[in-house]
Amino acid sequence: MLIKRYLLLTLVTITLSTALVIRAQDDLFIVFIEGRDLGAAETTDIGPDGTSLFAAMLVSRGARVERITLDEAIPTDADAAVLIRPTRRLQVTHVARLWTFLRSGHRVLLAIDPENYHLDSINVRPGLGRSRLATLLAEDYGLLIQESFLAEDYFSTDTIQNLSTNYLLAQAEPNGHPIIETVQRYNLPLWIWGSRHLDVEPIGIGSTAIPLLYTENAFGETDSTIFADARDATVLPTPLEYNPAVDYAGRLTIAALGESTTNQSAVLFLSDSELLQNGYGLMTDGSVPRYPGNFVFAQGVAEWLLGFPADGGFALPEVFTWISIDGNGADWSDHLARQPDATTSLPSARYRIEQYRMFRDDQYLYVRIDTNEPPDAVARVYLRFDVDNDGLNDVRITVHADGSAERTAGEIRSFSDARFAVGEILELRIPLRVIPNLQRVRSICADFIVDTSTEEQTPCIRGDLVIRQAATVALLDARLTDNILVTAFSFERANLRLEPGIEFPRITATRNGTVFAAIGRDESGEWIQVQNARFEGWIARFLLAPNGDVMRLPITSPN
Amino acid sequence: MLKVRIMFKFLCFALLFGFLVSAAPVALMQASDQPFAGYHIYFSESNEEASPFDRSSSGASRFAGFLEQLGAEVRILDWRKDIPDDANLVVILGPQRDLSADQVARLWHYLINGGELLLALDPLEITSDQGTQIIDATRALGATRGLFQLLWADFGIRGRDDLLMLQPDTGTEAVEADVELGLDQMLSLVADFTTTNLNGDAPLNEGVDSALAFFSTRSIEFDATIQPYEIVPLVFAAEGYYGESDYASYLTDGLAEYDEVADTEAESLALAVAFMNPSSSARIILIGDRDFATNGGGFQSSPATSTNFTYVSNIQFLINSVAWLMDSETPVAIPLIRSTPAAFAPADLVDTRLGKQHNGNSNGLARER
């Protein structure tokens, strides 16, 4: 099984290396700092802890990648140095060599996990504070790295001891920095597995700094004894709990860039090394990156290491649906455009629907509406569906301008993960679980906010409106952002059932690694009610790796 | 035992008196020019090094004063940022605790990029608590860690973890001291000495024509085979001095014995070494003794308030060192005129205390306190 997994990773590495646009980057030379004394992640490791995929990203861009140790000076002809997940303490000599390279005008990428963080059979102890690297980064680059561990409120002492149950989501800062511009544009969440945080001083003597990633859902636990001691099982970890006197809260930065104003040097600091490791941030399902946000972020990091070559941005993997719900239609394909067969808009109406485009991928229905002129605002959009193909409108979905939405099909149900944006066009994204048997769209109508003194008729498009089935994969699952998350872990597929119990019908069988938001449980906690953009149902608890205490979920079982 | 103490005090007093009457008049002369004009010399103070503003016997205000008279601008190093681009020399005189990792990093960056460093060591960390002297065996700048780990690996120089002592005449006989003697007294008996054993081929020693005084020193280890660097030993201890590694227990128990396994063999032990990297122009001078450059050590005068400096060669050696490190014009004349005979005869201190005659060109000395 292990060999098979490695072979697959090798294949993926090669595939990703060659699938991306190859650009010649003459003389670009990146060194990865490795070696036993630091216990850092290695580029030759194609397993989950390795960085072979990230190195492949650099190689695919024409860079030369070499492994070095800090027993000797970092080659001065290297353009950048990378140190990912040191598990052992940084020594004085390590820091001196790293600093000498950095201050000579180079770029350095550091991805360093929290102190005492548990990783398999070892406690990660990079000793960032003791090594005084943190002091240097604070003084010269405005990066104030904190000794903290980010935990969501529902994390428990048990769940943080294992990487498979220790993950949360981060977002890109809306500052448009090239490293995160794409992540931000598509509002992609990033997955992190055990992170510290850092404060950023935006300007100081000799430096500027900019935050790149953050989370607002977690608090920063400052007690590193929350982790089990890998060397002494008799030492019980301290309970994980938020202490307002000493712990951090609010918007916590996870990644930041510090740049010198006196030379060309810059440090990119990631508080979580798994962001760039094969089996975590760069995990793939087949050849499809499991976490698009992480994948795109890693590409941004790679481009930064290479100095953002002048020939433009990086190629986005075609496997994903690159639609941003922002009211800008530039990311829609022209061939999706459809002219309405009929419209009820009156000729005198201010707005008319000129055309629509609509398609679905594996998780969402995407709708674009073009009007005769860009509307100032829109009150809501209605879509009527014929879900059983009998020619009748069975379901009506209303999406409001603030993004809230509800479905009316006998009963009214609200859902929070629809998106609606008004700009040059109207754009909607509706999770497919709301329309389980999507067959036909019978009409699309839009209420425009106009002068209330006039009677404005709602313009609609009616008929058998075409829904194209795209082969692409959705970029994100917005349902996951504010919940306890559960990951299906099973050698076989885990069955998602209509109700909690094996006697109930199976909705689907989920593949290993599928992530759901946990929204409820039965009384015993043996069944968890889960949801993502595509499905909603129940999965047996033993098939799930939750990132929190599921007994804190509300009891939602009808029984 | 009381008698011994009284006798020792008497001896010291007599020696001091004899020294005072024998010292020739010294007159300070203004430097005819200022060869260090436009140079910036940064002293480190943050690890309790000898400070250029400290006018006490443990300070380096006299050394700094000479540098200023020669035109240099003396500044204090701010370790919170990189060593300034305008630094022509960094001086670190005997830190009392290890340079922190961030300081090592900044210093290393400076050296790799062609910096110049004058580094003096202190073999012992001796603090005083309400009159009780405390010896800390964990000295600053250990040979196998921190800065010396880097300097040894990449440049081939470091200070050994030892304290130079006079080897007994026989290999089996221990050097025995009276444990009830004060710490200073014991040190001065065996570890303070002068030497004229200089590398005559080193231009840097030009003008150093009398004995150099050392006041408890570590030996310097160097590997001149490391390429492409150039390492030149400048000063050696006299024959018979070995590097005692277990100096702390000697100071506690009053017993020292040469251990051929642990101690540094008494074989032309280097006390000062010059390093140069021709490609980067980095230069380092490493001296095994902090007090070589302090007011009460190498820069002591008699009377203490006069410019009647006792060890002119120490001053000349340090000024030559600074000039070489900064690649200034050499030789640089000391801005004073003096002619001072040796303070006292070699046999007066060392051998009297040990009850043996020691022939050689290393003389027991006393530090000003």
Coordinates of N, CA and C in Angstrom, one line a residue, chain A residues 353-531:
Chain A
I353 N -33.1 41.4 -19.5 CA -32.0 40.4 -19.5 C -31.7 40.1 -21.0
E354 N -30.4 40.4 -21.3 CA -30.0 40.2 -22.7 C -29.6 38.8 -23.0
Q355 N -28.9 38.2 -22.0 CA -28.4 36.8 -22.2 C -28.1 36.2 -20.9
Y356 N -28.0 34.9 -20.9 CA -27.6 34.2 -19.6 C -26.6 33.1 -20.0
R357 N -25.9 32.7 -19.0 CA -24.9 31.6 -19.2 C -25.1 30.8 -17.9
M358 N -25.0 29.5 -18.0 CA -25.3 28.6 -16.9 C -24.6 27.3 -17.1
F359 N -23.9 26.9 -16.0 CA -23.3 25.5 -16.1 C -23.2 25.0 -14.6
R360 N -22.9 23.8 -14.5 CA -22.6 23.2 -13.2 C -21.3 22.4 -13.3
D361 N -20.7 22.3 -12.1 CA -19.5 21.4 -12.0 C -19.9 20.3 -10.9
D362 N -18.9 19.9 -10.2 CA -19.2 18.8 -9.3 C -19.9 19.3 -8.0
Q363 N -19.9 20.6 -7.8 CA -20.5 21.0 -6.5 C -21.5 22.2 -6.7
Y364 N -21.4 23.0 -7.7 CA -22.2 24.2 -7.8 C -22.9 24.3 -9.1
L365 N -24.0 25.1 -9.1 CA -24.6 25.6 -10.3 C -24.1 27.1 -10.4
Y366 N -23.6 27.4 -11.5 CA -23.1 28.8 -11.8 C -24.1 29.5 -12.8
V367 N -24.5 30.7 -12.4 CA -25.4 31.4 -13.3 C -24.9 32.8 -13.5
R368 N -24.9 33.2 -14.8 CA -24.5 34.6 -15.1 C -25.6 35.2 -15.9
I369 N -26.0 36.4 -15.6 CA -27.1 37.1 -16.2 C -26.5 38.5 -16.7
D370 N -26.7 38.7 -18.0 CA -26.3 40.0 -18.6 C -27.5 40.8 -18.9
T371 N -27.5 42.0 -18.4 CA -28.6 42.9 -18.6 C -28.2 44.0 -19.7
N372 N -29.2 44.7 -20.1 CA -29.0 45.7 -21.1 C -28.0 46.8 -20.7
E373 N -28.0 47.0 -19.4 CA -27.0 47.9 -18.8 C -26.7 47.4 -17.4
P374 N -25.5 47.7 -16.9 CA -25.2 47.2 -15.6 C -26.1 47.8 -14.5
P375 N -26.8 47.0 -13.8 CA -27.8 47.5 -12.8 C -27.1 48.1 -11.6
D376 N -27.7 49.1 -11.0 CA -27.2 49.7 -9.8 C -27.2 48.7 -8.7
A377 N -28.3 48.0 -8.5 CA -28.4 47.0 -7.5 C -29.5 46.0 -7.9
V378 N -29.5 44.9 -7.2 CA -30.5 43.9 -7.5 C -31.1 43.4 -6.2
A379 N -32.4 43.3 -6.1 CA -33.0 42.8 -4.9 C -32.8 41.3 -4.7
R380 N -33.1 40.6 -5.7 CA -33.0 39.1 -5.6 C -33.1 38.5 -7.0
V381 N -32.8 37.3 -7.0 CA -32.9 36.5 -8.3 C -33.7 35.2 -8.0
Y382 N -34.6 34.9 -8.8 CA -35.4 33.6 -8.6 C -35.0 32.7 -9.7
L383 N -34.8 31.4 -9.3 CA -34.7 30.4 -10.3 C -35.7 29.3 -10.1
R384 N -36.4 28.9 -11.1 CA -37.4 27.9 -11.0 C -36.9 26.6 -11.7
F385 N -37.0 25.5 -11.0 CA -36.5 24.2 -11.5 C -37.6 23.2 -11.7
D386 N -37.4 22.4 -12.7 CA -38.2 21.2 -12.9 C -37.3 20.1 -12.5
V387 N -37.4 19.6 -11.3 CA -36.5 18.6 -10.8 C -36.8 17.2 -11.2
D388 N -38.1 16.9 -11.6 CA -38.4 15.6 -12.0 C -38.8 15.4 -13.5
N389 N -38.5 16.5 -14.2 CA -38.6 16.4 -15.7 C -40.1 16.2 -16.1
D390 N -41.0 16.7 -15.3 CA -42.4 16.6 -15.7 C -43.0 17.8 -16.3
G391 N -42.1 18.8 -16.5 CA -42.6 20.0 -17.2 C -43.2 21.0 -16.2
L392 N -43.1 20.7 -14.9 CA -43.6 21.6 -13.9 C -42.5 22.2 -13.1
N393 N -42.8 23.4 -12.5 CA -41.8 24.0 -11.6 C -41.9 23.4 -10.2
D394 N -40.9 22.6 -9.8 CA -41.0 21.9 -8.5 C -40.3 22.7 -7.4
V395 N -39.3 23.4 -7.8 CA -38.4 24.1 -6.7 C -38.2 25.5 -7.2
R396 N -38.3 26.4 -6.2 CA -37.9 27.8 -6.5 C -36.8 28.2 -5.5
I397 N -35.8 28.7 -6.1 CA -34.7 29.2 -5.2 C -34.6 30.7 -5.4
T398 N -34.5 31.3 -4.2 CA -34.4 32.8 -4.2 C -33.0 33.1 -3.6
V399 N -32.3 33.9 -4.3 CA -31.0 34.4 -3.8 C -31.1 35.9 -3.7
H400 N -30.8 36.3 -2.4 CA -30.9 37.7 -2.2 C -29.6 38.4 -2.4
A401 N -29.7 39.7 -2.5 CA -28.5 40.5 -2.8 C -27.4 40.4 -1.7
D402 N -27.8 40.1 -0.5 CA -26.8 40.0 0.5 C -26.2 38.6 0.6
G403 N -26.5 37.7 -0.4 CA -26.0 36.4 -0.4 C -26.8 35.3 0.3
S404 N -27.8 35.7 1.1 CA -28.6 34.7 1.7 C -29.6 34.1 0.7
A405 N -30.0 33.0 0.9 CA -30.8 32.3 -0.1 C -31.7 31.3 0.6
E406 N -32.8 31.0 -0.1 CA -33.7 29.9 0.5 C -34.2 29.1 -0.7
R407 N -34.7 28.0 -0.4 CA -35.3 27.1 -1.4 C -36.7 26.8 -0.9
T408 N -37.6 26.9 -1.9 CA -39.0 26.7 -1.6 C -39.5 25.4 -2.4
A409 N -39.8 24.4 -1.7 CA -40.3 23.2 -2.4 C -41.2 22.5 -1.4
G410 N -42.3 23.0 -1.2 CA -43.2 22.5 -0.1 C -42.8 23.2 1.2
E411 N -41.6 23.1 1.6 CA -41.1 23.8 2.8 C -40.0 24.8 2.3
I412 N -39.7 25.8 3.2 CA -38.7 26.8 2.9 C -37.5 26.4 3.7
R413 N -36.4 26.3 3.0 CA -35.1 26.1 3.7 C -34.1 27.1 3.3
S414 N -33.4 27.6 4.3 CA -32.4 28.6 4.0 C -31.0 27.9 3.9
F415 N -30.2 28.5 3.1 CA -28.8 28.0 3.0 C -27.9 29.2 2.9
S416 N -26.7 29.0 3.5 CA -25.8 30.1 3.6 C -24.6 30.1 2.6
D417 N -24.5 29.1 1.9 CA -23.3 29.0 1.0 C -23.6 29.3 -0.4
A418 N -24.7 30.0 -0.7 CA -24.9 30.5 -2.1 C -24.1 31.8 -2.1
R419 N -23.8 32.2 -3.3 CA -23.1 33.5 -3.5 C -23.8 34.3 -4.6
F420 N -23.8 35.6 -4.5 CA -24.5 36.5 -5.4 C -23.7 37.7 -5.5
A421 N -23.3 38.2 -6.7 CA -22.6 39.4 -6.8 C -23.1 40.2 -8.0
V422 N -23.2 41.5 -7.9 CA -23.6 42.4 -8.9 C -22.5 43.3 -9.3
G423 N -22.3 43.4 -10.6 CA -21.3 44.3 -11.1 C -21.6 44.6 -12.5
E424 N -20.7 44.4 -13.4 CA -21.1 44.5 -14.8 C -22.2 43.5 -15.2
I425 N -22.2 42.4 -14.5 CA -23.1 41.3 -14.7 C -23.7 40.9 -13.4
L426 N -24.6 40.0 -13.4 CA -25.1 39.3 -12.2 C -24.5 37.9 -12.2
E427 N -23.9 37.5 -11.1 CA -23.3 36.2 -10.9 C -23.9 35.5 -9.7
L428 N -24.2 34.2 -9.9 CA -24.7 33.4 -8.8 C -23.9 32.1 -8.7
R429 N -23.8 31.6 -7.5 CA -23.3 30.3 -7.4 C -24.1 29.6 -6.3
I430 N -24.7 28.5 -6.7 CA -25.7 27.8 -5.8 C -25.2 26.3 -5.6
P431 N -25.1 26.0 -4.3 CA -24.7 24.6 -4.1 C -25.7 23.5 -4.6
L432 N -25.1 22.5 -5.1 CA -26.0 21.5 -5.8 C -26.8 20.7 -4.8
R433 N -26.4 20.6 -3.6 CA -27.2 19.9 -2.7 C -28.6 20.5 -2.5
V434 N -28.7 21.7 -2.8 CA -30.0 22.4 -2.7 C -30.9 21.9 -3.8
I435 N -30.4 21.5 -4.9 CA -31.1 21.0 -6.0 C -30.7 19.6 -6.3
P436 N -31.1 18.6 -5.5 CA -30.5 17.3 -5.6 C -30.6 16.6 -7.0
N437 N -31.7 16.9 -7.6 CA -32.0 16.2 -8.9 C -32.1 17.3 -10.0
L438 N -31.0 18.0 -10.2 CA -31.1 19.1 -11.1 C -31.3 18.5 -12.5
Q439 N -32.4 18.9 -13.1 CA -32.7 18.5 -14.5 C -32.8 19.7 -15.4
R440 N -33.7 20.5 -15.1 CA -34.0 21.7 -16.0 C -34.2 22.9 -15.2
V441 N -33.8 24.0 -15.7 CA -34.1 25.3 -15.2 C -35.2 25.8 -16.1
R442 N -36.3 26.2 -15.5 CA -37.5 26.6 -16.3 C -37.5 28.1 -16.4
S443 N -37.0 28.8 -15.4 CA -37.0 30.3 -15.6 C -36.0 30.9 -14.7
I444 N -35.5 32.1 -15.1 CA -34.6 32.9 -14.3 C -35.2 34.3 -14.3
C445 N -35.5 34.8 -13.1 CA -36.0 36.2 -13.0 C -35.2 37.0 -12.0
A446 N -35.2 38.3 -12.2 CA -34.4 39.1 -11.4 C -35.2 40.4 -11.0
D447 N -35.2 40.6 -9.7 CA -35.9 41.9 -9.2 C -34.8 42.9 -9.1
F448 N -35.0 44.0 -9.8 CA -34.1 45.1 -9.7 C -34.6 46.2 -8.8
I449 N -33.8 46.8 -8.1 CA -34.2 47.9 -7.2 C -34.3 49.1 -8.1
V450 N -35.5 49.6 -8.2 CA -35.6 50.8 -9.0 C -36.4 51.8 -8.2
D451 N -36.7 52.9 -8.8 CA -37.5 54.0 -8.2 C -38.8 53.4 -7.8
T452 N -39.2 53.4 -6.5 CA -40.4 52.8 -6.1 C -41.7 53.5 -6.5
S453 N -41.5 54.7 -7.1 CA -42.7 55.4 -7.5 C -43.2 54.8 -8.9
T454 N -42.3 54.1 -9.5 CA -42.8 53.5 -10.8 C -43.0 52.0 -10.6
E455 N -43.8 51.4 -11.4 CA -44.0 50.0 -11.3 C -43.1 49.3 -12.3
E456 N -42.2 48.6 -11.7 CA -41.2 47.9 -12.6 C -41.5 46.4 -12.6
Q457 N -41.6 45.9 -13.7 CA -41.9 44.5 -13.8 C -40.6 43.7 -13.8
T458 N -40.6 42.5 -13.1 CA -39.4 41.7 -12.9 C -39.1 41.0 -14.3
P459 N -38.0 41.3 -14.8 CA -37.7 40.6 -16.1 C -37.3 39.1 -15.9
C460 N -37.7 38.3 -16.8 CA -37.4 36.8 -16.6 C -37.0 36.3 -18.0
I461 N -36.4 35.1 -17.8 CA -36.2 34.3 -19.0 C -36.9 32.9 -18.7
R462 N -37.6 32.5 -19.7 CA -38.3 31.2 -19.4 C -38.1 30.3 -20.6
G463 N -38.4 29.0 -20.3 CA -38.2 28.0 -21.3 C -37.3 26.9 -20.7
D464 N -36.9 26.0 -21.6 CA -35.9 24.9 -21.2 C -34.5 25.5 -21.3
L465 N -34.1 26.0 -20.1 CA -32.8 26.7 -20.2 C -31.7 25.7 -20.0
V466 N -30.7 25.9 -20.9 CA -29.7 24.9 -21.0 C -28.7 25.0 -19.8
I467 N -28.4 23.8 -19.2 CA -27.4 23.8 -18.1 C -26.2 22.9 -18.7
R468 N -25.1 23.5 -18.9 CA -24.0 22.7 -19.4 C -23.3 22.0 -18.2
Q469 N -22.9 20.8 -18.4 CA -22.2 20.1 -17.4 C -20.7 20.2 -17.6
A470 N -20.0 20.9 -16.8 CA -18.6 21.1 -16.9 C -17.8 19.9 -16.3
A471 N -16.7 19.6 -16.9 CA -15.9 18.5 -16.4 C -14.9 19.0 -15.3
T472 N -15.0 20.3 -15.0 CA -14.1 20.9 -14.0 C -14.6 20.6 -12.6
V473 N -13.7 20.9 -11.6 CA -13.9 20.7 -10.2 C -14.1 22.1 -9.5
A474 N -15.0 22.1 -8.6 CA -15.2 23.4 -7.9 C -13.9 23.8 -7.1
L475 N -13.7 25.1 -7.1 CA -12.5 25.6 -6.4 C -12.6 25.5 -4.9
L476 N -13.8 25.6 -4.4 CA -13.9 25.6 -2.9 C -15.2 25.0 -2.5
D477 N -15.3 24.8 -1.3 CA -16.6 24.4 -0.7 C -16.9 25.4 0.5
A478 N -17.7 26.4 0.1 CA -17.9 27.5 1.1 C -18.6 27.0 2.4
R479 N -19.2 25.8 2.3 CA -19.9 25.3 3.5 C -18.9 24.9 4.6
L480 N -17.7 24.8 4.3 CA -16.7 24.3 5.2 C -16.1 25.3 6.1
T481 N -16.4 26.6 5.8 CA -15.5 27.6 6.4 C -15.8 27.9 7.9
D482 N -17.0 27.6 8.4 CA -17.3 28.0 9.8 C -17.8 26.8 10.7
N483 N -17.3 25.7 10.4 CA -17.9 24.5 11.2 C -16.8 23.6 11.6
I484 N -17.2 22.7 12.5 CA -16.3 21.6 12.8 C -16.2 20.8 11.5
L485 N -15.0 20.4 11.1 CA -14.9 19.7 9.9 C -14.6 18.2 10.1
V486 N -15.1 17.4 9.3 CA -14.8 15.9 9.4 C -14.3 15.4 8.0
T487 N -13.3 14.6 8.1 CA -12.8 14.0 6.9 C -13.0 12.5 6.9
A488 N -13.6 12.1 5.8 CA -13.9 10.6 5.7 C -12.5 9.9 5.5
F489 N -12.4 8.9 6.4 CA -11.2 8.1 6.4 C -11.6 6.6 6.4
S490 N -11.4 6.1 5.2 CA -11.8 4.7 5.1 C -11.1 4.1 3.9
F491 N -10.6 2.8 4.1 CA -10.0 2.2 2.9 C -11.1 1.9 1.8
E492 N -12.3 1.6 2.3 CA -13.4 1.6 1.3 C -14.0 2.9 1.4
R493 N -15.0 3.1 0.5 CA -15.7 4.3 0.5 C -16.7 4.4 1.7
A494 N -16.8 5.6 2.3 CA -17.7 5.8 3.4 C -19.1 6.1 2.9
N495 N -20.1 5.4 3.4 CA -21.4 5.7 2.9 C -22.1 6.9 3.6
L496 N -22.6 7.7 2.8 CA -23.4 8.8 3.3 C -24.9 8.4 3.2
R497 N -25.5 8.5 4.4 CA -26.9 8.0 4.4 C -27.9 9.1 4.7
L498 N -29.1 8.8 4.3 CA -30.2 9.8 4.5 C -30.5 10.1 5.9
E499 N -30.4 9.0 6.8 CA -30.7 9.2 8.2 C -29.6 8.4 9.0
P500 N -29.5 8.7 10.3 CA -28.4 8.0 11.0 C -28.7 6.5 11.3
G501 N -28.1 5.7 10.5 CA -28.3 4.2 10.7 C -28.1 3.5 9.4
I502 N -27.5 2.3 9.5 CA -27.2 1.6 8.2 C -28.4 1.1 7.5
E503 N -29.6 1.1 8.2 CA -30.8 0.7 7.6 C -31.4 1.7 6.6
F504 N -30.8 2.9 6.7 CA -31.4 4.0 5.9 C -30.7 4.0 4.5
P505 N -31.4 4.6 3.5 CA -30.8 4.6 2.2 C -29.5 5.3 2.1
R506 N -28.7 4.8 1.2 CA -27.4 5.5 1.0 C -27.5 6.5 -0.1
I507 N -27.1 7.7 0.2 CA -27.1 8.8 -0.8 C -26.0 8.7 -1.7
T508 N -24.8 8.5 -1.2 CA -23.6 8.3 -2.0 C -22.6 7.6 -1.2
A509 N -21.5 7.2 -1.9 CA -20.4 6.7 -1.2 C -19.2 7.7 -1.4
T510 N -18.7 8.2 -0.4 CA -17.6 9.2 -0.5 C -16.3 8.6 -0.5
R511 N -15.4 9.2 -1.3 CA -14.0 8.7 -1.3 C -13.3 9.1 -0.1
N512 N -12.2 8.4 0.1 CA -11.3 8.7 1.3 C -10.8 10.1 1.1
G513 N -10.9 10.9 2.2 CA -10.3 12.2 2.2 C -11.4 13.3 1.9
T514 N -12.6 12.9 1.6 CA -13.6 13.9 1.4 C -13.9 14.6 2.7
V515 N -14.0 15.9 2.6 CA -14.3 16.7 3.8 C -15.7 17.3 3.8
F516 N -16.3 17.2 5.0 CA -17.6 17.7 5.2 C -17.6 18.7 6.3
A517 N -18.6 19.6 6.4 CA -18.9 20.3 7.6 C -19.8 19.5 8.4
A518 N -19.5 19.4 9.7 CA -20.3 18.7 10.7 C -21.3 19.6 11.2
I519 N -22.6 19.3 11.1 CA -23.6 20.2 11.5 C -24.5 19.6 12.6
G520 N -24.4 18.4 12.9 CA -25.2 17.8 14.0 C -24.8 16.4 14.3
R521 N -25.4 15.7 15.2 CA -25.1 14.4 15.6 C -26.4 13.7 16.1
D522 N -26.3 12.4 16.3 CA -27.4 11.7 17.0 C -27.0 11.8 18.5
E523 N -27.9 11.3 19.3 CA -27.7 11.4 20.7 C -26.5 10.7 21.2
S524 N -26.2 9.6 20.6 CA -25.0 8.8 21.1 C -23.7 9.4 20.5
G525 N -23.8 10.1 19.5 CA -22.6 10.6 18.8 C -22.0 9.6 17.9
E526 N -22.6 8.5 17.6 CA -22.1 7.5 16.7 C -22.4 7.9 15.3
W527 N -23.3 8.8 15.0 CA -23.6 9.2 13.7 C -23.5 10.7 13.6
I528 N -22.9 11.2 12.6 CA -22.6 12.7 12.4 C -23.4 13.2 11.2
Q529 N -24.1 14.2 11.4 CA -24.8 14.8 10.2 C -23.8 15.8 9.5
V530 N -23.6 15.6 8.3 CA -22.6 16.3 7.5 C -23.2 17.0 6.3
Q531 N -22.4 17.9 5.8 CA -22.9 18.7 4.7 C -21.7 19.2 3.9

